[in-house]
Amino acid sequence: MRRIGLALALLSLSACAETLVTDYNGHSIRIQSAGRVDAEALGEARRICGMQGLQAEYASSQFFEGDLSYRHLFLCLSRAKPNAGLPAGTVGRTTYLETTSTL
């Protein structure tokens, strides 16, 4: 019973983890989040790449059991794949007002 309670407590804490940038080298960004790639992680990658006039493209994700978090790798490219390289239906496409060319 204690193990189930501990597991639930850890899961509830990890669900509250915020999305943050853990690594950036000008060409790629690694973002940590509590779950799979979501609009918040993609938005942060787009924001950072957009500061250089580049587009963010999703490359991969890793799950870390130690802290129950995901780390997502995005590349900053001059031209990204449609839907930032994510599988269809994962995260919605950007609208006209969200693109860096309109800011």
Coordinates of N, CA and C in Angstrom, one line a residue:
M1 N 0.8 -1.2 0.0 CA 0.0 0.0 0.0 C 0.9 1.3 0.0
R2 N 2.0 1.2 0.7 CA 2.9 2.4 0.8 C 3.5 2.6 -0.6
R3 N 3.8 1.6 -1.3 CA 4.5 1.7 -2.6 C 3.5 2.4 -3.6
I4 N 2.2 2.1 -3.5 CA 1.3 2.7 -4.4 C 1.1 4.2 -4.1
G5 N 1.1 4.5 -2.8 CA 1.0 5.9 -2.3 C 2.2 6.7 -2.8
L6 N 3.4 6.1 -2.6 CA 4.6 6.8 -3.0 C 4.6 7.0 -4.5
A7 N 4.2 6.0 -5.3 CA 4.2 6.2 -6.8 C 3.2 7.2 -7.2
L8 N 2.0 7.3 -6.5 CA 1.0 8.3 -6.8 C 1.5 9.7 -6.5
A9 N 2.2 9.8 -5.3 CA 2.8 11.1 -4.9 C 3.8 11.6 -5.9
L10 N 4.7 10.7 -6.4 CA 5.7 11.1 -7.4 C 5.1 11.5 -8.7
L11 N 4.0 10.8 -9.1 CA 3.4 11.2 -10.3 C 2.7 12.5 -10.2
S12 N 2.1 12.8 -9.1 CA 1.4 14.1 -8.9 C 2.4 15.2 -8.9
L13 N 3.6 15.0 -8.3 CA 4.6 16.0 -8.3 C 5.2 16.2 -9.7
S14 N 5.4 15.2 -10.4 CA 6.0 15.3 -11.8 C 5.0 16.0 -12.7
A15 N 3.7 15.9 -12.5 CA 2.7 16.5 -13.3 C 2.7 18.0 -13.1
C16 N 3.3 18.5 -12.0 CA 3.4 19.9 -11.7 C 4.7 20.5 -12.2
A17 N 5.6 19.7 -12.7 CA 6.9 20.2 -13.2 C 6.7 21.2 -14.3
E18 N 7.4 22.3 -14.3 CA 7.3 23.2 -15.4 C 8.2 22.9 -16.5
T19 N 7.8 23.5 -17.7 CA 8.6 23.3 -18.9 C 9.8 24.3 -18.8
L20 N 11.0 23.8 -19.0 CA 12.1 24.6 -19.0 C 13.2 24.2 -20.0
V21 N 14.0 25.2 -20.4 CA 15.1 24.9 -21.4 C 16.3 24.5 -20.6
T22 N 16.8 23.3 -20.9 CA 18.0 22.8 -20.2 C 19.3 22.9 -20.9
D23 N 19.2 23.1 -22.3 CA 20.4 23.2 -23.0 C 20.1 24.0 -24.3
Y24 N 21.0 24.9 -24.7 CA 20.8 25.6 -26.0 C 22.2 25.9 -26.5
N25 N 22.5 25.6 -27.7 CA 23.8 25.9 -28.3 C 23.8 26.7 -29.6
G26 N 22.7 27.3 -29.9 CA 22.5 28.1 -31.1 C 22.0 27.3 -32.3
H27 N 22.2 26.0 -32.2 CA 21.7 25.1 -33.3 C 20.6 24.1 -32.8
S28 N 20.6 23.9 -31.6 CA 19.6 23.0 -31.0 C 19.2 23.4 -29.6
I29 N 18.0 23.0 -29.2 CA 17.4 23.3 -27.9 C 17.0 22.0 -27.3
R30 N 17.3 21.8 -26.0 CA 16.7 20.7 -25.2 C 15.8 21.2 -24.2
I31 N 14.6 20.8 -24.2 CA 13.5 21.3 -23.3 C 13.0 20.1 -22.4
Q32 N 12.9 20.4 -21.1 CA 12.4 19.4 -20.2 C 11.0 19.7 -19.8
S33 N 10.2 18.7 -19.8 CA 8.8 18.8 -19.5 C 8.3 17.6 -18.7
A34 N 7.1 17.7 -18.2 CA 6.5 16.6 -17.4 C 5.9 15.5 -18.3
G35 N 5.6 15.9 -19.5 CA 5.0 14.9 -20.4 C 5.5 14.9 -21.8
R36 N 4.8 14.3 -22.7 CA 5.2 14.2 -24.1 C 5.2 15.7 -24.6
V37 N 5.7 15.8 -25.9 CA 5.8 17.1 -26.5 C 4.4 17.7 -26.5
D38 N 4.3 19.0 -26.0 CA 3.0 19.7 -26.0 C 3.2 21.1 -26.6
A39 N 2.2 21.8 -26.6 CA 2.2 23.1 -27.3 C 3.1 24.1 -26.5
E40 N 3.3 23.9 -25.2 CA 4.1 24.8 -24.4 C 5.6 24.6 -24.8
A41 N 6.0 23.3 -24.9 CA 7.4 23.0 -25.3 C 7.7 23.4 -26.7
L42 N 6.8 23.2 -27.6 CA 7.0 23.6 -29.0 C 7.0 25.1 -29.1
G43 N 6.2 25.8 -28.3 CA 6.1 27.2 -28.4 C 7.4 27.9 -27.9
E44 N 8.0 27.3 -26.8 CA 9.3 27.8 -26.3 C 10.4 27.6 -27.3
A45 N 10.4 26.4 -28.0 CA 11.4 26.1 -29.0 C 11.3 27.1 -30.1
R46 N 10.0 27.4 -30.6 CA 9.8 28.3 -31.6 C 10.2 29.7 -31.3
R47 N 10.0 30.1 -30.0 CA 10.3 31.4 -29.6 C 11.9 31.6 -29.6
I48 N 12.6 30.6 -29.1 CA 14.0 30.8 -29.0 C 14.7 30.7 -30.4
C49 N 14.2 29.8 -31.3 CA 14.8 29.7 -32.6 C 14.4 31.0 -33.4
G50 N 13.2 31.5 -33.2 CA 12.7 32.7 -33.8 C 13.5 33.9 -33.6
M51 N 14.2 34.0 -32.4 CA 15.1 35.1 -32.1 C 16.3 35.2 -33.1
Q52 N 16.6 34.1 -33.8 CA 17.7 34.1 -34.8 C 17.1 34.1 -36.2
G53 N 15.8 34.1 -36.3 CA 15.2 34.1 -37.6 C 15.1 32.7 -38.2
L54 N 15.1 31.7 -37.3 CA 15.1 30.3 -37.7 C 13.8 29.6 -37.2
Q55 N 13.5 28.4 -37.6 CA 12.3 27.7 -37.3 C 12.7 26.5 -36.4
A56 N 11.9 26.1 -35.5 CA 12.1 25.0 -34.6 C 11.5 23.7 -35.3
E57 N 12.3 22.6 -35.3 CA 11.9 21.3 -35.8 C 12.1 20.3 -34.7
Y58 N 11.1 19.5 -34.4 CA 11.2 18.5 -33.4 C 12.2 17.4 -33.9
A59 N 13.1 16.9 -33.0 CA 14.0 15.8 -33.4 C 13.8 14.5 -32.6
S60 N 13.7 14.6 -31.3 CA 13.5 13.4 -30.5 C 13.1 13.7 -29.1
S61 N 12.7 12.7 -28.3 CA 12.4 12.8 -26.9 C 13.0 11.6 -26.2
Q62 N 13.3 11.9 -24.9 CA 13.8 10.8 -24.0 C 13.0 10.9 -22.7
F63 N 12.7 9.8 -22.1 CA 12.1 9.8 -20.8 C 13.1 9.4 -19.8
F64 N 13.1 10.1 -18.7 CA 14.1 9.9 -17.6 C 13.3 9.4 -16.4
E65 N 13.5 8.1 -16.0 CA 12.7 7.6 -14.9 C 13.1 8.2 -13.5
G66 N 14.3 8.6 -13.4 CA 14.8 9.2 -12.1 C 14.0 10.3 -11.6
D67 N 13.7 11.3 -12.5 CA 12.8 12.4 -12.1 C 11.5 12.5 -12.8
L68 N 11.1 11.4 -13.5 CA 9.9 11.2 -14.2 C 9.6 12.4 -15.1
S69 N 10.6 12.7 -16.0 CA 10.4 13.9 -16.9 C 10.9 13.4 -18.3
Y70 N 10.5 14.2 -19.3 CA 10.9 14.0 -20.6 C 11.8 15.2 -21.0
R71 N 12.7 14.8 -21.9 CA 13.6 15.9 -22.5 C 13.5 15.8 -24.0
H72 N 13.1 16.9 -24.6 CA 12.8 17.0 -26.0 C 13.9 17.8 -26.7
L73 N 14.3 17.3 -27.9 CA 15.3 17.9 -28.7 C 14.7 18.6 -29.9
F74 N 15.0 19.9 -30.0 CA 14.5 20.6 -31.2 C 15.7 21.2 -31.9
L75 N 15.7 21.2 -33.2 CA 16.7 21.8 -34.0 C 16.3 23.1 -34.6
C76 N 17.2 24.1 -34.6 CA 16.9 25.4 -35.2 C 17.3 25.4 -36.6
L77 N 16.4 25.4 -37.6 CA 16.7 25.3 -39.0 C 16.1 26.5 -39.8
S78 N 16.7 26.7 -40.9 CA 16.2 27.8 -41.7 C 14.8 27.5 -42.3
R79 N 14.6 26.2 -42.5 CA 13.3 25.7 -43.0 C 12.9 24.4 -42.3
A80 N 11.8 24.4 -41.6 CA 11.4 23.2 -40.8 C 10.3 22.5 -41.6
K81 N 10.2 21.2 -41.2 CA 9.1 20.4 -41.8 C 7.8 20.9 -41.4
P82 N 6.7 20.5 -42.2 CA 5.4 20.9 -41.7 C 5.0 20.4 -40.3
N83 N 4.3 21.2 -39.6 CA 4.0 20.9 -38.2 C 5.2 20.6 -37.3
A84 N 6.3 21.3 -37.6 CA 7.6 21.2 -36.9 C 8.1 19.8 -36.8
G85 N 7.8 19.0 -37.7 CA 8.4 17.6 -37.7 C 7.7 16.7 -36.8
L86 N 6.6 17.1 -36.1 CA 5.8 16.3 -35.2 C 4.8 15.4 -36.0
P87 N 4.5 14.2 -35.5 CA 3.5 13.4 -36.1 C 2.1 14.2 -36.2
A88 N 1.4 13.9 -37.2 CA 0.1 14.6 -37.4 C -0.8 14.4 -36.1
G89 N -1.4 15.5 -35.7 CA -2.3 15.5 -34.5 C -1.6 15.6 -33.2
T90 N -0.3 15.7 -33.1 CA 0.4 15.8 -31.9 C 0.2 17.2 -31.3
V91 N 0.6 18.2 -32.0 CA 0.5 19.6 -31.6 C -0.1 20.4 -32.8
G92 N -1.0 21.3 -32.5 CA -1.6 22.0 -33.6 C -0.6 22.9 -34.3
R93 N -0.9 23.2 -35.6 CA -0.1 24.0 -36.4 C -0.2 25.4 -35.9
T94 N 0.8 26.2 -36.3 CA 0.8 27.6 -35.9 C -0.1 28.4 -36.8
T95 N -0.7 29.5 -36.3 CA -1.5 30.3 -37.0 C -0.7 31.5 -37.6
Y96 N -1.3 32.3 -38.4 CA -0.6 33.4 -39.0 C 0.0 34.3 -38.0
L97 N -0.7 34.6 -36.9 CA -0.3 35.5 -35.8 C 0.9 34.9 -35.0
E98 N 1.1 33.6 -35.0 CA 2.2 33.0 -34.2 C 3.5 32.9 -35.0
T99 N 3.6 33.1 -36.3 CA 4.8 33.0 -37.0 C 5.7 34.2 -36.7
T100 N 7.0 34.0 -36.8 CA 7.9 35.1 -36.5 C 7.9 36.1 -37.6
S101 N 7.5 35.8 -38.8 CA 7.5 36.8 -39.9 C 6.5 37.9 -39.7
T102 N 5.5 37.6 -38.8 CA 4.5 38.6 -38.6 C 4.7 39.4 -37.4
L103 N 5.8 39.2 -36.6 CA 6.0 39.9 -35.4 C 6.8 41.2 -35.6

